[in-house]
Amino acid sequence: MAANESLPTSVLVVGSGGREHALVRALLASPARPRVICAPGNAGIAQDVACFPVAADAITGLVELAQRERIAFVVVGPEVPLSLGLVDALQKAGISAYGPKADGARLEASKIYTKEILLKYGIPTAPAAFFDSPAPAIAYVRSRPAPIVVKADGLAAGKGVVVAQTHAEAEAAIRQLLALSGPQPSTLNSQPPRILIEDCLAGDETSILVVVSGRDYVILPVSQDHKRIGDGDTGPNTGGMGAYSPAEIVTPDLLARIDREIVRPSVDAIASEGIDFRGTLFIGIMLCPPDSQPSTLNSQPGTATALPKVLEYNTRFGDPETQVVLPRLKTDLLDLLWRAAVGRLAGTKIDIRPEAALCVVVAAKGYPDRFPKGDIITFPPALPPGTTIFHAGTAKNAAGAIMTNGGRVLGVTALAPTLREAAARAYAACDAIQCVTKYCRRDIGARQLHRR
Ligand code: AMP
Ligand code: GLY
């Protein structure tokens, strides 16, 4: 698109997390100067654009909002509305949207469906078997070495995967996940629970976000997330406690290999299945050391000859990956997403800033289990240069003060010439934020900083 006049002038962002705050900021920075609104948003997004109290899974309400506000383009953040067919419904109403329709969103909503596609098209991934009752699942686990991974088939808000260190732990996970009714909307959960059991892969994880439009795609800057709650990657998995980009472990050669062996075959496989995918394909990849046995942990991962294997597909932007990927993008995000949505992505190149970005997630103490809400947050009057606070679980109280309203509360992101400087700035900003229930990991980026 040579001229901006062909870009939409009004955009609705759906969602309420740090990811959506980063999307809103990047869209507002477009030279096309679109009007941007958000539903439902959070206290930080509301400082930037108008927010409307329509829940992210209220499909009819969102279509009506888009119509009422004369929105030309909807950018969908989270997976649940995609799985519920928000993009299908918007298209029926004549409104363009970025994000897959329900058929494409199934690649995230069903891990068994994805594994079947990976195996059918020979895309590298861990061997796996599927079960809907405990006895054969337990017999299978006993025939495999521990550690072993047990996954619920459906969306489970990050709680559906157990990396079991022992057979006993795996058996407990099988019983628990087969009994799980899951927190997802009932329309997504009408099938009896199924599980997938797969070999445990050792190595470094990396997040590859790909903007896809049919068989065309653009790979965004590579990032790494920190999934565990505690320093040194300890404790339970979370939605993500911090991220950084670039991920130096993914050298240009390794990225070329990931493109050749995973991204291109994945995009082609999805198209061959008859899915017209227009949205973000987020490929979670394990970089397996070439000499590792499938079950070897604590190996030295991440050499240039690492074997990349698919852990999962998500069909949306990552959170907190988006908070470090978008600040590194010089390219107009509105133009990029619009091209993908309307099928004009072929030949598109993106411009990436050389600086490093690092995001520290500030959570409420207790997350990912029980955590309090309603604690007042005090922000410093000034931030270090290049630092942005993306809001996630925040809301305004009756007196107008900003308070905590979720497990992951803020994404404190810094862009700097080096990752070390980005970490120093992000942590200086985190330390200046006051909140009695503030918790953050202290080692975001440490793996890369200490690898040198
Ligand atoms: P998923 O939602 O399938 O990506 O799983 C969530 C997290 O569980 C991943 O980000 C990994 O940290 C871990 N995980 C999933 N599958 C495996 C596997 N086969 N081997 C080792 N870790 C895994
Ligand atoms: N940070 C991982 C995810 O968005 O699923």
Coordinates of C-alpha atoms and ligand atoms in Angstrom, one line a residue:
M1 CA 0.0 0.0 0.0
A2 CA 1.8 3.0 -1.2
A3 CA -0.5 5.6 0.3
N4 CA -2.0 5.7 3.8
E5 CA -5.4 6.7 2.5
S6 CA -6.2 3.0 1.9
L7 CA -5.7 2.2 5.6
P8 CA -8.7 2.0 7.9
T9 CA -9.3 5.2 9.9
S10 CA -11.0 3.6 12.9
V11 CA -9.7 0.6 14.8
L12 CA -11.2 -1.4 17.8
V13 CA -8.7 -3.5 19.8
V14 CA -10.3 -6.3 21.8
G15 CA -8.8 -7.4 25.1
S16 CA -7.6 -6.0 28.4
G17 CA -4.0 -7.1 28.9
G18 CA -0.5 -5.8 28.5
R19 CA -0.6 -7.2 25.0
E20 CA -3.6 -5.1 24.1
H21 CA -2.0 -1.9 25.7
A22 CA 1.1 -2.5 23.5
L23 CA -1.2 -3.0 20.4
V24 CA -3.1 0.2 21.2
R25 CA 0.2 2.2 21.5
A26 CA 1.6 0.8 18.3
L27 CA -1.6 1.5 16.4
L28 CA -1.7 5.0 17.8
A29 CA 1.8 5.6 16.5
S30 CA 0.7 4.8 12.9
P31 CA 1.4 7.7 10.4
A32 CA -2.2 7.1 9.3
R33 CA -3.4 8.5 12.7
P34 CA -6.4 6.2 13.1
R35 CA -9.0 6.7 15.7
V36 CA -8.4 3.8 18.2
I37 CA -10.8 2.4 20.8
C38 CA -10.6 -0.6 23.0
A39 CA -13.0 -3.1 24.7
P40 CA -12.9 -3.7 27.5
G41 CA -9.4 -2.3 28.1
N42 CA -7.9 -1.4 31.5
A43 CA -7.0 1.7 33.5
G44 CA -3.8 2.3 31.5
I45 CA -5.4 1.8 28.1
A46 CA -8.1 4.2 29.2
Q47 CA -5.5 6.9 29.6
D48 CA -4.7 6.5 25.9
V49 CA -8.0 5.8 24.2
A50 CA -11.7 5.4 24.9
C51 CA -12.5 2.1 26.5
F52 CA -16.0 0.4 26.3
P53 CA -17.2 -2.0 28.9
V54 CA -17.9 -4.9 26.6
A55 CA -16.3 -8.2 27.6
A56 CA -13.7 -9.8 25.3
D57 CA -15.9 -12.9 24.9
A58 CA -19.2 -11.1 24.3
I59 CA -19.3 -11.7 20.5
T60 CA -22.6 -10.0 19.8
G61 CA -21.8 -7.1 22.0
L62 CA -18.5 -6.5 20.3
V63 CA -20.0 -6.7 16.8
E64 CA -22.7 -4.1 17.9
L65 CA -20.0 -1.9 19.4
A66 CA -18.0 -2.0 16.2
Q67 CA -21.1 -1.1 14.2
R68 CA -22.2 1.7 16.6
E69 CA -18.8 3.3 16.6
R70 CA -18.4 2.9 12.8
I71 CA -15.2 0.8 13.2
A72 CA -13.5 -0.2 10.0
F73 CA -11.0 -2.7 11.4
V74 CA -10.9 -4.9 14.6
V75 CA -7.7 -6.3 16.0
V76 CA -8.4 -9.2 18.3
G77 CA -6.0 -9.8 21.2
P78 CA -7.0 -13.0 23.2
E79 CA -7.7 -16.5 22.1
V80 CA -11.2 -17.0 23.6
P81 CA -13.1 -14.6 21.2
L82 CA -11.2 -16.0 18.3
S83 CA -12.3 -19.5 19.2
L84 CA -15.8 -18.3 19.7
G85 CA -15.9 -17.0 16.2
L86 CA -15.6 -13.2 16.7
V87 CA -13.8 -12.7 13.4
D88 CA -16.5 -14.9 11.6
A89 CA -19.2 -12.7 13.1
L90 CA -17.5 -9.4 12.2
Q91 CA -17.0 -10.6 8.7
K92 CA -20.7 -11.4 8.4
A93 CA -21.4 -7.9 9.5
G94 CA -19.0 -6.6 6.8
I95 CA -16.2 -5.5 9.2
S96 CA -12.6 -6.4 8.5
A97 CA -10.6 -8.0 11.3
Y98 CA -7.1 -9.2 12.1
G99 CA -7.2 -12.6 13.7
P100 CA -8.1 -16.1 12.5
K101 CA -11.7 -17.3 12.2
A102 CA -12.8 -20.1 14.5
D103 CA -11.4 -22.8 12.1
G104 CA -7.9 -21.3 12.5
A105 CA -8.3 -20.5 16.2
R106 CA -8.8 -24.3 16.7
L107 CA -5.0 -24.6 16.3
E108 CA -4.7 -23.1 19.7
A109 CA -8.0 -24.4 21.2
S110 CA -7.2 -28.0 20.5
K111 CA -3.7 -29.3 21.2
I112 CA -4.7 -32.7 19.8
Y113 CA -5.8 -31.2 16.5
T114 CA -2.5 -29.3 16.2
K115 CA -0.5 -32.4 17.0
E116 CA -2.4 -34.3 14.3
I117 CA -1.5 -31.6 11.8
L118 CA 2.2 -31.5 12.9
L119 CA 2.5 -35.3 12.6
K120 CA 0.5 -35.4 9.3
Y121 CA 2.8 -32.8 7.6
G122 CA 6.1 -34.1 9.2
I123 CA 6.8 -30.9 11.1
P124 CA 9.3 -31.5 13.9
T125 CA 7.6 -32.0 17.3
A126 CA 7.7 -34.4 20.3
P127 CA 6.1 -37.8 19.8
A128 CA 2.6 -38.0 21.4
A129 CA -0.5 -40.1 22.1
F130 CA -4.1 -39.1 22.8
F131 CA -6.5 -40.5 25.4
D132 CA -10.0 -40.0 26.8
S133 CA -9.8 -42.4 29.7
P134 CA -7.3 -42.8 32.5
A135 CA -6.4 -46.6 32.3
P136 CA -4.8 -46.6 28.8
A137 CA -3.2 -43.2 29.5
I138 CA -1.5 -44.6 32.6
A139 CA -0.4 -47.7 30.8
Y140 CA 1.1 -45.5 28.1
V141 CA 3.0 -43.3 30.6
R142 CA 4.4 -46.3 32.3
S143 CA 5.9 -47.4 29.0
R144 CA 7.7 -44.1 28.5
P145 CA 10.6 -42.6 30.4
A146 CA 10.0 -39.7 32.9
P147 CA 9.9 -36.7 32.8
I148 CA 6.8 -36.8 30.5
V149 CA 4.3 -34.1 29.6
V150 CA 0.5 -34.3 30.1
K151 CA -1.7 -31.7 28.4
A152 CA -5.4 -31.0 28.4
D153 CA -6.7 -30.8 24.9
G154 CA -8.7 -27.6 25.2
L155 CA -8.0 -24.0 26.3
A156 CA -7.1 -23.9 29.9
A157 CA -5.7 -20.4 30.5
G158 CA -2.2 -21.8 30.9
K159 CA -3.2 -24.4 33.5
G160 CA -3.6 -27.3 31.1
V161 CA 0.1 -28.5 30.8
V162 CA 1.9 -30.5 33.4
V163 CA 5.6 -31.3 32.9
A164 CA 5.6 -34.4 35.2
Q165 CA 9.0 -35.3 36.7
T166 CA 7.9 -38.8 37.8
H167 CA 5.4 -41.4 36.7
A168 CA 3.4 -40.8 39.9
E169 CA 3.1 -37.1 39.0
A170 CA 2.1 -37.9 35.5
E171 CA -0.6 -40.3 36.7
A172 CA -2.0 -37.6 39.1
A173 CA -2.0 -35.2 36.2
I174 CA -3.9 -37.7 33.9
R175 CA -6.6 -38.1 36.6
Q176 CA -6.9 -34.4 37.2
L177 CA -6.9 -33.2 33.6
L178 CA -9.4 -35.9 32.5
A179 CA -11.7 -34.7 35.2
L180 CA -11.2 -31.0 34.2
S181 CA -14.2 -29.3 33.0
G182 CA -12.0 -26.2 32.2
P183 CA -12.7 -22.5 32.6
Q184 CA -13.5 -22.0 29.0
P185 CA -17.0 -21.1 27.7
S186 CA -19.3 -24.0 27.5
T187 CA -19.5 -23.8 23.7
L188 CA -15.8 -24.6 23.5
N189 CA -16.1 -27.4 26.0
S190 CA -19.0 -29.6 24.8
Q191 CA -16.7 -32.5 24.1
P192 CA -15.7 -35.0 26.9
P193 CA -12.2 -34.1 28.2
R194 CA -9.3 -35.5 26.2
I195 CA -5.6 -35.4 27.0
L196 CA -2.4 -35.6 25.0
I197 CA 0.8 -37.2 26.5
E198 CA 4.1 -36.3 24.9
D199 CA 7.8 -36.8 25.4
C200 CA 9.5 -34.1 27.4
L201 CA 11.8 -32.0 25.3
A202 CA 14.9 -30.3 26.9
G203 CA 16.4 -27.1 25.7
D204 CA 15.7 -23.3 25.4
E205 CA 12.3 -22.1 24.5
T206 CA 11.7 -19.3 22.0
S207 CA 8.6 -17.5 20.7
I208 CA 8.2 -17.0 17.0
L209 CA 5.4 -14.6 16.1
V210 CA 4.4 -14.8 12.5
V211 CA 2.0 -12.4 10.8
V212 CA 0.2 -14.8 8.4
S213 CA -2.2 -14.1 5.4
G214 CA -3.0 -17.4 3.6
R215 CA 0.3 -18.7 2.3
D216 CA 2.1 -15.3 2.8
Y217 CA 3.8 -14.4 6.1
V218 CA 6.2 -12.1 7.9
I219 CA 8.3 -13.3 10.9
L220 CA 8.4 -10.7 13.6
P221 CA 11.5 -10.2 15.9
V222 CA 12.3 -13.3 17.9
S223 CA 11.7 -13.2 21.7
Q224 CA 12.0 -15.3 24.8
D225 CA 9.5 -15.5 27.6
H226 CA 10.0 -16.5 31.2
K227 CA 7.1 -18.8 32.0
R228 CA 7.8 -19.9 35.6
I229 CA 6.8 -17.7 38.6
G230 CA 10.1 -17.8 40.4
D231 CA 13.7 -16.7 39.8
G232 CA 15.9 -19.3 38.1
D233 CA 12.8 -20.7 36.3
T234 CA 11.3 -22.3 39.4
G235 CA 7.7 -22.8 40.6
P236 CA 4.6 -23.2 38.6
N237 CA 4.0 -22.0 35.0
T238 CA 2.3 -18.7 34.5
G239 CA 1.1 -16.7 31.5
G240 CA 4.6 -15.2 31.4
M241 CA 6.6 -13.2 33.9
G242 CA 8.8 -11.2 31.5
A243 CA 10.3 -11.3 28.0
Y244 CA 13.1 -9.9 25.9
S245 CA 14.0 -9.4 22.3
P246 CA 16.2 -10.1 20.4
A247 CA 16.8 -13.6 21.5
E248 CA 20.4 -14.0 20.6
I249 CA 20.2 -17.7 20.9
V250 CA 18.3 -17.7 17.6
T251 CA 21.2 -16.8 15.3
P252 CA 20.4 -15.8 11.7
D253 CA 21.3 -19.4 10.6
L254 CA 19.0 -20.9 13.2
L255 CA 16.2 -18.6 12.2
A256 CA 16.6 -19.6 8.6
R257 CA 16.4 -23.2 9.7
I258 CA 13.3 -22.5 11.8
D259 CA 11.7 -20.8 8.8
R260 CA 12.6 -23.7 6.4
E261 CA 11.7 -26.6 8.7
I262 CA 8.8 -25.1 10.8
V263 CA 7.3 -21.7 9.7
R264 CA 7.0 -22.4 6.0
P265 CA 5.7 -26.0 6.4
S266 CA 3.3 -24.8 9.2
V267 CA 1.8 -22.0 7.1
D268 CA 1.5 -24.4 4.1
A269 CA -0.1 -27.1 6.2
I270 CA -2.7 -24.8 7.6
A271 CA -3.5 -23.5 4.1
S272 CA -3.6 -27.1 2.8
E273 CA -6.2 -28.0 5.5
G274 CA -8.4 -25.4 3.8
I275 CA -8.0 -22.7 6.5
D276 CA -7.7 -19.1 5.2
F277 CA -5.6 -18.0 8.2
R278 CA -5.2 -14.2 8.6
G279 CA -3.7 -13.4 11.9
T280 CA -0.8 -14.1 14.2
L281 CA 0.6 -17.7 14.3
F282 CA 2.7 -17.8 17.5
I283 CA 4.9 -20.8 17.3
G284 CA 6.3 -22.0 20.7
I285 CA 9.6 -23.7 19.8
M286 CA 12.0 -25.8 21.9
L287 CA 15.6 -25.6 20.7
C288 CA 16.7 -29.1 21.5
P289 CA 20.4 -29.8 21.8
P290 CA 21.3 -32.2 19.0
D291 CA 22.9 -34.8 21.2
S292 CA 20.2 -34.8 23.9
Q293 CA 18.0 -37.8 24.6
P294 CA 14.4 -36.7 24.6
S295 CA 14.1 -36.9 28.4
T296 CA 17.5 -35.3 29.3
L297 CA 17.1 -32.1 31.3
N298 CA 19.8 -29.7 32.4
S299 CA 21.7 -30.1 29.1
Q300 CA 23.6 -27.2 27.5
P301 CA 21.0 -26.1 25.0
G302 CA 21.0 -23.5 22.3
T303 CA 24.0 -24.1 20.1
A304 CA 23.7 -23.0 16.5
T305 CA 23.0 -26.6 15.6
A306 CA 20.1 -26.9 18.0
L307 CA 17.1 -28.9 16.6
P308 CA 14.0 -26.7 16.6
K309 CA 10.8 -28.5 17.5
V310 CA 7.2 -27.2 17.8
L311 CA 5.8 -27.2 21.4
E312 CA 2.5 -25.5 20.4
Y313 CA 0.7 -23.1 18.2
N314 CA -1.1 -20.1 19.5
T315 CA -3.3 -18.1 17.1
R316 CA -2.7 -14.6 18.6
F317 CA 0.0 -12.4 19.8
G318 CA 1.9 -13.5 22.9
D319 CA 1.7 -11.8 26.2
P320 CA 4.3 -10.5 27.3
E321 CA 6.1 -11.1 24.0
T322 CA 4.1 -8.4 22.3
Q323 CA 5.3 -5.9 24.8
V324 CA 8.9 -6.4 23.6
V325 CA 8.3 -7.2 19.9
L326 CA 6.2 -4.2 19.0
P327 CA 8.5 -1.6 20.5
R328 CA 11.3 -3.0 18.2
L329 CA 9.1 -2.7 15.1
K330 CA 9.8 0.5 13.0
T331 CA 7.2 -0.6 10.4
D332 CA 3.7 0.8 10.7
L333 CA 1.8 -2.0 12.6
L334 CA -1.6 -0.8 11.2
D335 CA -0.3 -1.2 7.7
L336 CA 1.1 -4.6 8.4
L337 CA -2.0 -6.0 10.1
W338 CA -4.3 -4.5 7.5
R339 CA -2.3 -6.1 4.7
A340 CA -2.6 -9.5 6.4
A341 CA -6.4 -9.0 6.9
V342 CA -7.1 -8.0 3.4
G343 CA -4.8 -10.5 1.7
R344 CA -2.1 -8.1 0.5
L345 CA 0.9 -9.3 2.6
A346 CA 2.9 -10.8 -0.2
G347 CA 6.3 -9.1 -0.6
T348 CA 6.0 -7.1 2.7
K349 CA 9.2 -6.4 4.5
I350 CA 9.5 -5.1 8.0
D351 CA 12.0 -2.8 9.6
I352 CA 13.3 -3.7 13.0
R353 CA 15.1 -1.4 15.5
P354 CA 18.6 -2.6 16.5
E355 CA 17.9 -1.8 20.2
A356 CA 17.0 -4.5 22.7
A357 CA 13.7 -4.5 24.5
L358 CA 13.0 -6.2 27.9
C359 CA 9.7 -6.4 29.8
V360 CA 9.4 -7.2 33.5
V361 CA 5.9 -8.3 34.5
V362 CA 4.7 -6.8 37.8
A363 CA 2.2 -9.3 39.3
A364 CA 0.1 -9.4 42.5
K365 CA 1.8 -11.5 45.2
G366 CA 0.1 -14.9 45.1
Y367 CA -0.3 -15.2 41.4
P368 CA -0.7 -17.7 39.6
D369 CA -2.8 -19.1 42.5
R370 CA -4.9 -16.8 44.8
F371 CA -4.0 -13.1 44.8
P372 CA -5.6 -10.0 46.2
K373 CA -7.2 -7.2 44.1
G374 CA -7.8 -3.6 44.9
D375 CA -4.4 -2.5 46.1
I376 CA -3.5 1.1 45.1
I377 CA -0.6 1.5 42.8
T378 CA 1.6 4.6 43.0
F379 CA 3.6 5.5 39.9
P380 CA 6.8 7.5 39.9
P381 CA 6.6 11.0 38.4
A382 CA 9.3 10.2 35.8
L383 CA 10.6 7.1 34.2
P384 CA 14.1 6.2 32.8
P385 CA 14.4 7.0 29.1
G386 CA 12.9 4.5 26.7
T387 CA 10.7 3.0 29.4
T388 CA 7.0 2.3 29.0
I389 CA 4.5 0.9 31.5
F390 CA 1.9 -1.3 29.8
H391 CA -1.1 -1.9 32.0
A392 CA -2.7 -5.4 32.3
G393 CA -4.8 -6.1 35.5
T394 CA -5.5 -2.6 36.5
A395 CA -8.7 -0.6 37.2
K396 CA -9.7 2.7 38.7
N397 CA -11.4 2.7 42.1
A398 CA -14.3 5.0 43.0
A399 CA -11.9 7.7 44.0
G400 CA -10.1 7.6 40.7
A401 CA -7.0 5.9 41.9
I402 CA -5.4 3.1 39.9
M403 CA -5.5 -0.2 41.7
T404 CA -4.6 -3.8 41.0
N405 CA -7.3 -5.9 39.3
G406 CA -5.7 -9.1 38.1
G407 CA -2.8 -11.5 38.5
R408 CA -0.4 -9.8 36.0
V409 CA -0.7 -6.1 36.7
L410 CA 1.8 -4.2 34.7
G411 CA 4.4 -4.9 32.0
V412 CA 7.3 -2.6 32.6
T413 CA 9.2 -2.4 29.3
A414 CA 12.5 -0.7 28.3
L415 CA 14.1 -0.2 25.0
A416 CA 17.9 0.5 25.1
P417 CA 21.1 0.0 23.1
T418 CA 21.9 -3.2 25.0
L419 CA 19.9 -5.8 26.8
R420 CA 21.8 -5.1 30.0
E421 CA 20.8 -1.4 29.8
A422 CA 17.2 -2.3 29.0
A423 CA 17.1 -4.6 32.1
A424 CA 18.7 -1.8 34.3
R425 CA 16.1 0.7 33.1
A426 CA 13.1 -1.7 33.4
Y427 CA 14.1 -2.7 36.9
A428 CA 14.7 0.9 38.0
A429 CA 11.1 1.7 36.8
C430 CA 9.8 -1.4 38.6
D431 CA 11.5 -0.4 41.8
A432 CA 10.0 3.1 41.7
I433 CA 6.4 1.7 41.4
Q434 CA 4.8 1.3 44.8
C435 CA 2.1 -1.3 45.6
V436 CA 1.9 -3.5 48.7
T437 CA 1.3 -6.6 46.8
K438 CA 3.9 -6.0 44.1
Y439 CA 5.9 -9.1 43.0
C440 CA 8.3 -9.5 40.1
R441 CA 11.0 -11.8 39.1
R442 CA 14.5 -10.3 39.5
D443 CA 16.2 -12.2 36.7
I444 CA 14.4 -11.4 33.5
G445 CA 17.0 -11.5 30.7
A446 CA 19.6 -13.2 32.9
R447 CA 19.9 -16.3 30.8
Q448 CA 21.0 -14.2 27.8
L449 CA 23.1 -11.8 29.9
H450 CA 25.0 -14.6 31.6
R451 CA 25.4 -16.7 28.5
R452 CA 28.0 -14.3 27.0
Ligands
AMP1 P1 2.1 -25.4 25.7 O1 0.9 -24.6 26.2 O2 1.8 -26.6 25.0 O3 3.2 -24.5 25.1 O4 2.9 -25.7 27.1 C1 3.2 -24.8 28.0 C2 4.6 -24.9 28.5 O5 4.9 -26.2 28.9 C3 5.6 -24.7 27.4 O6 5.9 -23.4 27.1 C4 6.8 -25.5 27.9 O7 7.5 -24.7 28.9 C5 6.2 -26.6 28.6 N1 6.1 -27.8 27.6 C6 5.1 -28.1 26.8 N2 5.3 -29.2 26.1 C7 6.5 -29.6 26.4 C8 7.4 -30.7 26.0 N3 7.0 -31.6 25.1 N4 8.6 -30.8 26.7 C9 9.0 -29.9 27.6 N5 8.2 -28.9 28.0 C10 7.0 -28.7 27.4
GLY2 N1 3.6 -15.8 26.9 C1 3.0 -16.9 26.4 C2 1.7 -16.8 25.8 O1 1.2 -15.7 25.4 O2 1.0 -17.8 25.6

